[in-house]
Short mmCIF file of C-alpha atoms in Angstrom, two decimals:
data_model
loop_
_atom_site.label_atom_id
_atom_site.label_comp_id
_atom_site.label_asym_id
_atom_site.label_seq_id
_atom_site.Cartn_x
_atom_site.Cartn_y
_atom_site.Cartn_z
CA MET A 52 101.58 91.52 92.57
CA GLY A 53 99.31 90.04 95.22
CA GLU A 54 97.61 86.68 95.02
CA ARG A 55 94.64 86.50 92.70
CA LEU A 56 91.20 85.75 94.12
CA ARG A 57 90.07 82.21 93.37
CA PRO A 58 86.76 81.53 91.57
CA ARG A 59 85.06 80.04 94.64
CA ASP A 60 86.00 83.15 96.64
CA LEU A 61 84.66 85.37 93.91
CA ALA A 62 81.43 83.36 94.04
CA LEU A 63 81.14 84.13 97.76
CA LEU A 64 81.49 87.84 97.03
CA ALA A 65 78.87 87.60 94.31
CA GLU A 66 76.44 85.87 96.69
CA GLU A 67 76.75 88.66 99.22
CA SER A 68 73.99 91.24 99.54
CA THR A 69 72.62 93.57 102.18
CA THR A 70 70.41 90.72 103.43
CA THR A 71 73.11 88.03 103.32
CA PRO A 72 76.46 89.44 104.48
CA MET A 73 79.01 86.66 104.05
CA HIS A 74 81.10 87.00 107.18
CA ASN A 75 81.71 84.78 110.18
CA ALA A 76 81.82 85.99 113.76
CA THR A 77 82.93 84.67 117.13
CA VAL A 78 82.18 85.97 120.62
CA GLU A 79 84.63 85.43 123.48
CA ILE A 80 84.02 86.45 127.10
CA PHE A 81 86.94 87.20 129.44
CA ASP A 82 87.62 87.85 133.08
CA PRO A 83 90.41 90.48 133.06
CA GLY A 84 91.23 89.86 136.74
CA GLU A 85 94.49 91.64 137.56
CA SER A 86 95.76 91.45 133.97
CA GLY A 87 94.77 94.98 133.00
CA PHE A 88 93.24 93.67 129.78
CA ASP A 89 91.53 96.63 128.07
CA HIS A 90 91.07 98.10 124.60
CA ASP A 91 94.59 99.51 124.39
CA CYS A 92 95.99 96.16 125.47
CA LEU A 93 93.98 94.41 122.76
CA VAL A 94 95.29 96.82 120.11
CA ALA A 95 98.85 96.14 121.25
CA LEU A 96 98.24 92.37 121.21
CA ILE A 97 96.85 92.41 117.67
CA SER A 98 99.66 94.70 116.49
CA ASP A 99 102.15 92.22 117.91
CA ARG A 100 100.63 89.16 116.20
CA ILE A 101 98.98 90.37 113.01
CA SER A 102 102.12 89.41 111.10
CA PHE A 103 101.01 85.76 111.48
CA VAL A 104 97.93 86.60 109.36
CA PRO A 105 99.34 89.03 106.76
CA ARG A 106 96.13 89.05 104.74
CA TYR A 107 94.51 90.98 107.59
CA ARG A 108 96.47 93.98 106.25
CA GLN A 109 95.38 93.46 102.65
CA ARG A 110 92.32 94.50 100.69
CA LEU A 111 90.79 93.44 97.39
CA GLN A 112 91.71 95.30 94.21
CA SER A 113 89.66 94.76 91.06
CA VAL A 114 91.26 94.57 87.61
CA PRO A 115 90.12 97.14 85.00
CA GLY A 116 87.72 95.63 82.50
CA ARG A 117 87.42 92.50 84.66
CA VAL A 118 89.94 90.78 82.42
CA ALA A 119 90.98 88.72 85.45
CA ASN A 120 89.84 88.05 88.98
CA PRO A 121 90.63 90.67 91.67
CA VAL A 122 93.91 90.47 93.58
CA TRP A 123 94.92 90.90 97.23
CA VAL A 124 97.06 94.03 97.70
CA ASP A 125 98.52 95.72 100.77
CA ASP A 126 96.31 98.45 102.20
CA GLU A 127 98.44 101.59 101.98
CA HIS A 128 96.18 103.31 104.49
CA PHE A 129 95.89 100.41 106.93
CA ASP A 130 94.60 101.77 110.25
CA ILE A 131 94.37 99.30 113.09
CA GLY A 132 92.24 101.81 115.01
CA TYR A 133 89.55 101.43 112.34
CA HIS A 134 89.48 97.65 112.66
CA VAL A 135 89.80 97.30 116.45
CA ARG A 136 86.81 99.11 117.91
CA ARG A 137 85.53 99.85 121.37
CA SER A 138 81.97 99.45 122.59
CA ALA A 139 80.17 99.14 125.92
CA LEU A 140 76.97 97.90 127.52
CA PRO A 141 75.09 99.74 130.28
CA ARG A 142 76.51 98.29 133.50
CA PRO A 143 75.91 95.63 134.61
CA GLY A 144 75.54 94.22 131.11
CA THR A 145 73.58 91.00 130.62
CA LEU A 146 73.91 88.19 128.10
CA GLY A 147 70.75 89.40 126.36
CA GLN A 148 72.16 92.90 125.94
CA LEU A 149 75.41 91.51 124.58
CA GLN A 150 73.51 89.40 122.05
CA GLU A 151 71.51 92.43 120.90
CA LEU A 152 74.75 94.34 120.34
CA VAL A 153 76.28 91.41 118.47
CA ALA A 154 73.13 91.11 116.32
CA ARG A 155 73.39 94.76 115.25
CA ILE A 156 77.08 94.49 114.45
CA VAL A 157 76.90 91.25 112.43
CA SER A 158 73.94 92.59 110.44
CA ARG A 159 76.21 95.17 108.77
CA PRO A 160 78.32 94.13 105.76
CA LEU A 161 82.05 94.80 105.86
CA ASP A 162 83.62 97.63 103.85
CA ARG A 163 85.15 96.04 100.75
CA GLY A 164 87.47 99.01 100.31
CA ARG A 165 89.41 97.95 103.43
CA PRO A 166 90.75 94.69 104.89
CA LEU A 167 87.70 92.53 105.48
CA TRP A 168 87.65 92.22 109.28
CA GLU A 169 86.68 93.99 112.50
CA VAL A 170 87.16 93.26 116.21
CA TYR A 171 85.03 94.85 118.94
CA PHE A 172 86.16 95.19 122.55
CA VAL A 173 82.93 95.26 124.58
CA GLU A 174 83.03 96.59 128.15
CA GLY A 175 80.37 96.77 130.84
CA LEU A 176 79.41 93.13 131.31
CA GLY A 177 78.46 92.01 134.80
CA ASP A 178 81.21 91.14 137.32
CA GLY A 179 83.73 93.28 135.44
CA ARG A 180 83.90 90.95 132.46
CA VAL A 181 84.58 91.99 128.88
CA ALA A 182 83.83 90.44 125.51
CA LEU A 183 85.54 90.30 122.15
CA LEU A 184 83.56 90.06 118.92
CA TYR A 185 85.55 88.95 115.88
CA LYS A 186 84.04 89.53 112.46
CA ALA A 187 85.80 88.39 109.26
CA HIS A 188 84.65 87.82 105.69
CA GLN A 189 84.54 84.28 104.36
CA VAL A 190 86.97 85.11 101.54
CA LEU A 191 89.50 86.35 104.10
CA VAL A 192 89.64 83.22 106.29
CA ASP A 193 89.99 80.15 104.09
CA GLY A 194 92.10 77.99 106.39
CA VAL A 195 94.66 77.63 103.60
CA ASP A 196 96.46 80.95 103.31
CA THR A 197 94.81 82.63 106.29
CA VAL A 198 93.51 81.38 109.62
CA ASP A 199 91.19 83.36 111.86
CA LEU A 200 92.76 86.16 113.90
CA ALA A 201 91.35 84.65 117.11
CA GLN A 202 93.55 81.59 116.55
CA VAL A 203 96.79 83.56 116.99
CA LEU A 204 95.78 85.80 119.92
CA LEU A 205 95.17 83.22 122.65
CA ASP A 206 97.82 81.57 124.84
CA LEU A 207 97.86 78.44 126.99
CA THR A 208 99.14 80.29 130.06
CA PRO A 209 98.34 83.65 131.66
CA GLU A 210 101.90 84.92 131.20
CA ARG A 211 102.01 87.65 128.58
CA LYS A 212 104.05 86.81 125.51
CA GLU A 213 105.32 89.55 123.23
CA LEU A 214 106.48 88.16 119.93
CA GLY A 215 107.93 91.42 118.66
CA GLY A 216 105.59 92.12 115.77
CA ASP A 217 107.19 93.18 112.50
CA ALA A 218 108.35 96.34 110.77
CA TRP A 219 105.61 96.16 108.16
CA GLU A 220 105.59 98.57 105.24
CA PRO A 221 102.86 98.28 102.59
CA ARG A 222 103.92 97.55 99.07
CA ARG A 223 103.14 100.30 96.60
CA ARG A 224 99.65 100.27 95.17
CA PRO A 225 99.55 98.70 91.68
CA THR A 226 98.54 100.95 88.79
CA PRO A 227 95.61 100.10 86.51
CA THR A 228 98.07 99.45 83.67
CA GLY A 229 100.11 97.19 85.90
CA LEU A 230 97.01 95.27 86.96
CA VAL A 231 96.02 94.61 83.35
CA ALA A 232 99.58 93.70 82.34
CA ASP A 233 99.87 91.21 85.20
CA ALA A 234 96.47 89.76 84.33
CA LEU A 235 97.54 89.21 80.72
CA ARG A 236 100.86 87.75 81.85
CA ASP A 237 99.05 85.34 84.20
CA THR A 238 96.62 84.35 81.46
CA LEU A 239 99.36 83.68 78.91
CA GLY A 240 101.60 81.94 81.42
CA ASP A 241 98.91 79.77 83.00
CA ALA A 242 95.90 78.58 81.03
CA THR A 243 93.96 77.97 84.24
CA THR A 244 93.98 81.72 84.99
CA GLY A 245 92.05 82.47 81.81
CA LEU A 246 89.72 79.56 82.46
CA ASP A 247 89.11 80.78 86.02
CA THR A 248 88.28 84.25 84.73
CA ALA A 249 85.86 82.86 82.15
CA ARG A 250 84.19 80.69 84.75
CA SER A 251 83.91 83.58 87.19
CA THR A 252 82.38 85.83 84.55
CA ALA A 253 79.93 83.17 83.43
CA SER A 254 78.97 82.42 87.02
CA ALA A 255 78.38 86.11 87.70
CA VAL A 256 76.10 86.35 84.66
CA LEU A 257 74.15 83.25 85.70
CA ARG A 258 73.76 84.52 89.25
CA GLY A 259 72.53 87.83 87.89
CA LEU A 260 69.96 86.10 85.67
CA ASP A 261 68.88 83.89 88.56
CA GLY A 262 68.44 86.90 90.81
CA THR A 263 66.43 88.70 88.13
CA ALA A 264 64.19 85.66 87.68
CA GLN A 265 63.61 85.41 91.41
CA ARG A 266 62.70 89.09 91.66
CA ALA A 267 60.35 88.76 88.70
CA GLY A 268 58.74 85.72 90.30
CA ARG A 269 58.12 87.63 93.52
CA ILE A 270 56.50 90.46 91.56
CA VAL A 271 54.23 88.05 89.67
CA ASN A 272 53.27 86.25 92.88
CA GLY A 273 52.54 89.57 94.54
CA LEU A 274 50.29 90.75 91.70
CA ALA A 275 48.49 87.41 91.73
CA GLY A 276 48.05 87.49 95.47
CA ARG A 277 50.05 84.29 95.92
CA ARG A 278 52.35 83.76 98.87
CA PRO A 279 55.97 82.86 98.09
CA GLU A 280 56.72 79.17 98.31
CA ARG A 281 58.70 78.01 101.33
CA GLU A 282 60.92 74.95 101.19
CA GLY A 283 60.79 74.36 104.94
CA PRO A 284 60.19 75.89 108.35
CA PHE A 285 63.44 77.87 108.20
CA ALA A 286 63.10 79.24 104.67
CA GLY A 287 62.03 82.67 103.53
CA GLU A 288 63.11 86.01 102.19
CA LEU A 289 65.65 87.43 104.62
CA SER A 290 65.65 90.90 106.11
CA GLN A 291 68.77 92.95 106.80
CA GLN A 292 68.67 92.31 110.54
CA ARG A 293 69.57 89.32 112.71
CA ARG A 294 68.81 87.78 116.08
CA ILE A 295 71.57 86.06 118.05
CA GLY A 296 71.16 83.33 120.65
CA ALA A 297 73.58 81.40 122.87
CA VAL A 298 73.15 78.38 125.13
CA TRP A 299 75.81 77.09 127.57
CA THR A 300 75.75 73.42 128.57
CA ASP A 301 78.07 71.00 130.36
CA LEU A 302 80.30 68.75 128.22
CA GLN A 303 80.16 66.04 130.88
CA ASP A 304 76.42 65.60 130.25
CA TYR A 305 77.09 64.67 126.63
CA ARG A 306 79.79 62.22 127.66
CA ARG A 307 77.42 60.51 130.11
CA ILE A 308 74.81 60.07 127.39
CA ARG A 309 77.42 58.78 124.95
CA ASP A 310 78.79 56.29 127.46
CA VAL A 311 75.33 54.76 128.01
CA HIS A 312 73.87 54.85 124.48
CA GLY A 313 77.01 54.70 122.34
CA GLY A 314 77.99 56.92 119.42
CA THR A 315 80.00 60.10 119.83
CA VAL A 316 79.63 63.45 121.55
CA ASN A 317 78.90 64.89 118.09
CA ASP A 318 75.99 62.44 117.73
CA VAL A 319 74.57 63.54 121.08
CA ILE A 320 74.86 67.21 120.11
CA LEU A 321 73.01 66.65 116.84
CA ALA A 322 70.35 64.56 118.60
CA THR A 323 69.93 67.47 121.02
CA VAL A 324 69.51 69.84 118.06
CA ALA A 325 66.92 67.48 116.55
CA GLY A 326 64.96 67.30 119.81
CA ALA A 327 65.11 71.08 120.22
CA LEU A 328 63.86 71.70 116.69
CA ARG A 329 61.01 69.25 117.24
CA ALA A 330 59.87 70.98 120.45
CA TRP A 331 60.36 74.45 118.98
CA LEU A 332 58.31 73.74 115.86
CA MET A 333 55.56 72.23 118.00
CA THR A 334 55.36 75.42 120.07
CA ARG A 335 54.98 77.38 116.85
CA SER A 336 52.20 75.46 115.14
CA GLY A 337 50.84 72.94 117.63
CA SER A 338 51.93 70.05 115.42
CA LEU A 339 54.65 69.23 112.89
CA GLY A 340 52.19 69.13 110.01
CA GLY A 341 53.56 65.84 108.72
CA LEU A 342 57.16 67.05 108.76
CA ARG A 343 59.35 64.09 109.72
CA GLN A 344 62.91 65.21 108.98
CA ILE A 345 65.03 68.29 108.58
CA ARG A 346 67.94 67.93 106.19
CA ALA A 347 71.05 69.55 107.65
CA VAL A 348 74.55 69.99 106.26
CA VAL A 349 77.18 69.23 108.88
CA PRO A 350 80.76 70.02 107.81
CA VAL A 351 83.11 67.30 109.09
CA SER A 352 86.89 67.13 109.31
CA VAL A 353 88.50 64.45 107.14
CA ILE A 354 91.85 63.35 105.78
CA ASP A 355 91.39 63.30 102.01
CA ALA A 356 94.13 64.09 99.51
CA GLU A 357 91.52 64.91 96.85
CA LEU A 358 90.20 67.87 98.86
CA GLU A 359 91.95 71.20 99.32
CA ALA A 360 94.60 71.03 102.01
CA THR A 361 94.24 73.40 104.95
CA ALA A 362 96.74 74.77 107.44
CA LEU A 363 94.97 72.78 110.18
CA GLY A 364 96.17 69.34 109.15
CA SER A 365 92.86 68.09 107.72
CA GLN A 366 90.26 68.90 105.11
CA ILE A 367 86.62 69.83 105.62
CA ALA A 368 83.87 67.96 103.77
CA ALA A 369 80.10 68.30 103.77
CA HIS A 370 77.99 65.57 105.36
CA LEU A 371 74.24 65.61 104.92
CA VAL A 372 72.16 64.23 107.77
CA GLU A 373 68.41 63.90 108.16
CA LEU A 374 67.53 65.17 111.65
CA PRO A 375 64.57 62.99 112.79
CA ILE A 376 62.32 65.68 114.27
CA GLY A 377 59.24 63.52 113.74
CA GLU A 378 60.54 60.88 116.17
CA ALA A 379 59.17 61.25 119.70
CA SER A 380 61.77 59.09 121.48
CA PRO A 381 65.03 60.92 122.31
CA VAL A 382 66.95 57.62 122.33
CA VAL A 383 65.68 56.62 118.88
CA ARG A 384 66.57 60.09 117.61
CA LEU A 385 70.11 59.60 118.94
CA HIS A 386 70.48 56.17 117.33
CA GLN A 387 69.21 57.48 113.99
CA VAL A 388 71.71 60.34 114.03
CA SER A 389 74.51 57.95 115.04
CA TYR A 390 73.64 55.63 112.17
CA SER A 391 73.80 58.49 109.67
CA PHE A 392 77.43 59.12 110.67
CA LYS A 393 78.39 55.44 110.75
CA VAL A 394 79.30 55.33 107.06
CA HIS A 395 81.48 58.42 107.46
CA GLN A 396 83.30 56.83 110.40
CA GLU A 397 83.81 53.53 108.56
CA THR A 398 85.59 55.25 105.65
CA GLY A 399 88.59 55.85 107.91
CA ARG A 400 88.79 59.47 106.74
CA GLY A 401 87.35 60.93 109.93
CA VAL A 402 89.50 62.98 112.30
CA ALA A 403 89.16 62.36 116.03
CA ALA A 404 87.80 65.20 118.14
CA ASN A 405 90.78 65.16 120.49
CA ARG A 406 93.10 65.70 117.55
CA LEU A 407 91.16 68.76 116.43
CA ALA A 408 91.06 70.11 119.96
CA GLY A 409 94.83 69.78 120.20
CA ILE A 410 95.64 72.02 117.22
CA ALA A 411 97.82 74.98 118.19
CA GLY A 412 95.89 78.12 119.03
CA PHE A 413 92.13 78.43 119.25
CA ALA A 414 91.34 76.63 116.00
CA PRO A 415 87.51 76.37 116.37
CA SER A 416 87.06 79.89 114.96
CA THR A 417 88.97 78.87 111.82
CA PHE A 418 87.10 75.56 111.51
CA HIS A 419 83.77 77.40 111.76
CA ALA A 420 84.89 79.76 109.00
CA ILE A 421 85.82 76.84 106.72
CA GLY A 422 82.58 75.07 107.62
CA SER A 423 80.57 78.10 106.51
CA ARG A 424 82.41 78.09 103.18
CA VAL A 425 81.65 74.40 102.72
CA ALA A 426 77.96 74.95 103.52
CA ALA A 427 77.76 77.81 101.01
CA ALA A 428 79.30 75.60 98.30
CA GLU A 429 76.69 72.88 98.97
CA ARG A 430 73.57 75.04 98.61
CA GLY A 431 72.41 73.08 95.58
CA ARG A 432 71.98 69.87 97.62
CA GLY A 433 68.66 70.92 99.11
CA PHE A 434 69.46 71.17 102.81
CA GLN A 435 67.42 73.40 105.12
CA LEU A 436 69.87 74.03 107.95
CA SER A 437 73.61 74.19 108.56
CA VAL A 438 75.06 72.91 111.84
CA THR A 439 78.79 73.36 112.42
CA ASN A 440 80.19 71.57 115.48
CA VAL A 441 83.85 72.08 116.35
CA PRO A 442 85.65 70.69 119.44
CA GLY A 443 88.00 73.05 121.20
CA PRO A 444 90.61 72.76 123.96
CA GLN A 445 89.43 71.57 127.34
CA SER A 446 91.80 73.76 129.36
CA PRO A 447 91.58 77.54 129.82
CA LEU A 448 93.09 79.97 127.33
CA TYR A 449 94.24 83.54 127.89
CA ALA A 450 94.52 86.82 125.97
CA ALA A 451 97.24 89.07 127.38
CA GLY A 452 96.74 87.42 130.77
CA ALA A 453 92.94 87.61 130.82
CA ARG A 454 91.22 84.21 131.11
CA MET A 455 88.66 83.30 128.45
CA LEU A 456 85.57 82.09 130.30
CA ALA A 457 83.29 81.24 127.40
CA THR A 458 82.95 81.48 123.66
CA TYR A 459 80.31 80.87 121.01
CA PRO A 460 80.22 81.09 117.20
CA VAL A 461 77.95 83.40 115.20
CA PRO A 462 77.49 81.58 111.86
CA PRO A 463 76.26 83.49 108.79
CA LEU A 464 72.88 82.86 107.16
CA LEU A 465 72.78 81.49 103.64
CA PRO A 466 70.36 83.09 101.15
CA GLY A 467 66.83 81.94 101.97
CA HIS A 468 67.92 80.25 105.24
CA ALA A 469 66.45 81.86 108.33
CA LEU A 470 68.50 79.87 110.87
CA ALA A 471 72.08 78.62 111.30
CA ILE A 472 73.62 76.82 114.27
CA GLY A 473 77.24 76.66 115.38
CA VAL A 474 78.54 74.63 118.31
CA THR A 475 81.88 74.94 120.12
CA SER A 476 83.20 72.97 123.09
CA TYR A 477 85.73 74.68 125.37
CA ASP A 478 87.00 74.09 128.90
CA GLY A 479 84.24 71.70 129.93
CA GLN A 480 81.42 73.55 128.16
CA VAL A 481 79.42 72.96 124.98
CA THR A 482 78.04 76.23 123.65
CA TYR A 483 75.44 76.68 120.93
CA GLY A 484 75.57 79.85 118.86
CA LEU A 485 72.34 80.65 116.99
CA THR A 486 71.95 83.10 114.14
CA ALA A 487 68.45 83.85 112.87
CA ASP A 488 66.65 86.34 110.68
CA ARG A 489 65.06 88.96 112.90
CA ASP A 490 61.69 88.93 111.12
CA LEU A 491 61.36 85.23 110.30
CA VAL A 492 62.48 83.96 113.73
CA PRO A 493 61.10 86.28 116.44
CA ASP A 494 61.15 83.48 119.05
CA ILE A 495 64.82 82.54 119.19
CA ASP A 496 64.60 82.62 123.00
CA VAL A 497 62.15 79.69 122.79
CA LEU A 498 64.64 77.72 120.70
CA GLU A 499 67.30 78.43 123.34
CA GLN A 500 65.04 76.93 126.01
CA CYS A 501 64.19 73.97 123.79
CA LEU A 502 67.90 73.15 123.43
CA ARG A 503 68.25 72.97 127.20
CA GLU A 504 65.11 70.82 127.47
CA ALA A 505 66.25 68.47 124.70
CA LEU A 506 69.51 67.81 126.56
CA ASP A 507 67.58 67.26 129.79
CA GLU A 508 65.36 64.79 127.96
CA LEU A 509 68.38 62.75 126.89
CA LEU A 510 69.82 62.91 130.40
CA ASP A 511 66.53 61.50 131.72
CA THR A 512 67.20 58.33 129.74
CA VAL A 513 70.57 57.94 131.47
CA THR A 514 69.74 58.67 135.11
CA GLY A 515 65.95 58.72 135.37
CA ALA A 516 66.41 61.09 138.31
CA ARG A 517 66.02 64.40 136.56
CA PRO A 518 62.43 65.74 136.66
CA ARG A 519 60.73 66.34 133.37
CA VAL A 520 60.72 69.96 132.27
CA PRO A 521 57.34 71.20 131.00
CA ARG A 522 57.32 71.99 127.32
CA GLY A 523 55.97 75.11 125.68
CA ARG A 524 56.68 78.77 125.76
CA ARG A 525 58.07 80.34 128.88
CA LYS A 526 58.29 83.85 130.16
CA LYS A 527 61.42 85.67 129.14
CA SER A 528 64.26 85.45 131.61
CA ASN A 529 65.02 88.19 134.10
CA PRO A 530 66.85 91.03 132.30
CA GLN A 531 69.23 91.20 135.27
CA GLN A 532 70.53 87.68 134.62
CA PRO A 533 74.32 87.28 134.73
CA ALA A 534 76.22 88.04 131.55
CA VAL A 535 77.32 84.40 131.18
CA LYS A 536 76.61 81.10 132.83
CA PRO A 537 80.16 80.33 134.04
#
């Protein structure tokens, strides 16, 4: 019998709805060059390496009567052609067109009757480039039993490596009687199994009651003519559609700022986010309306035996930080962010960025997946935004000989959260991936510009030579812009 779903994974499934699909995504952009990298090549590459992530060929099977949590079972009808899909942009495709396609794809929940992942091979980008979009459910990639598929597909050199795959045959589908018998055997043999089932059932009931109360509250507010309460500038009732943004910056700029003002590259990135949010909110309302801070959850990598071990050599813990958006000085914002991480650094549990970047494979996609799980588990702590920053390798990576030029994460939105930010550094770049609700955040392009301006503002304090960039809304960029910055 397959492994039984853990209570925290079942909670993630219960949280999922048409407006809050609980999957992570990553976009990677490649230059095929002379490699011949195409859709068929991608299918062959995944077929060769999927044995390293066996859960990618498994689906969830519920137990009759819900006497125990669902189990992972082999998909007897596994069809790699269903999971590895082909799409295209009108040539020459732009970054904006790619982001619109990504937004439509990530807005759709995954089919729970099949293995919970999809990969899209996107053709038609400018200069002959192609993109990969990975999409995997949070219960699939936990960093313990399963890492993200992207982590096992990329190589350090352009030489193609065929690992031989495996002669996989699915195990026979369990019968309903067998599922119940195994559930009873697990319960009698391990008291924690019965306790987990009871907790999962109780949690499901409580979540159902909470959802009913929230719906009733909305009805009452609607009849009374009252607007729903918002906990912050990024809160609201989500729609089923998303907007996606991406901003490419130079890693060396962050290092220059760090070298002058102290702290870490992570501190500079979060100070940039704080400055961007400040400018963005001011373009929306003309003032911050007394808002001084935005509470953000920032998953951090630690060494802590009390936390669940991962296959990446460290654990992931939540760190709450107050982003000082009410502070006008970029340097003071940076020092305040640095101070908030000082206690974490002094515990000795922190993991150096260069150690994370040196993990085999392209680990940022897995770290982002774990970070999203940590953020979901911390919803009760009253934060308004999640920011996941993961360092990656600073040398080029390849898929079947094609060089990866750029990558950015597409983090999921939590219920009631209209914005999420993911950051990945790779090969000299720092890339911000923005996910926003399509209705609540119609001006994600302004936030993209504000991120660039906030970094420029910090650079001004280092060199003094860079001219100030005027704030405020700008005209949308030329639709014929290149597909990526590099």
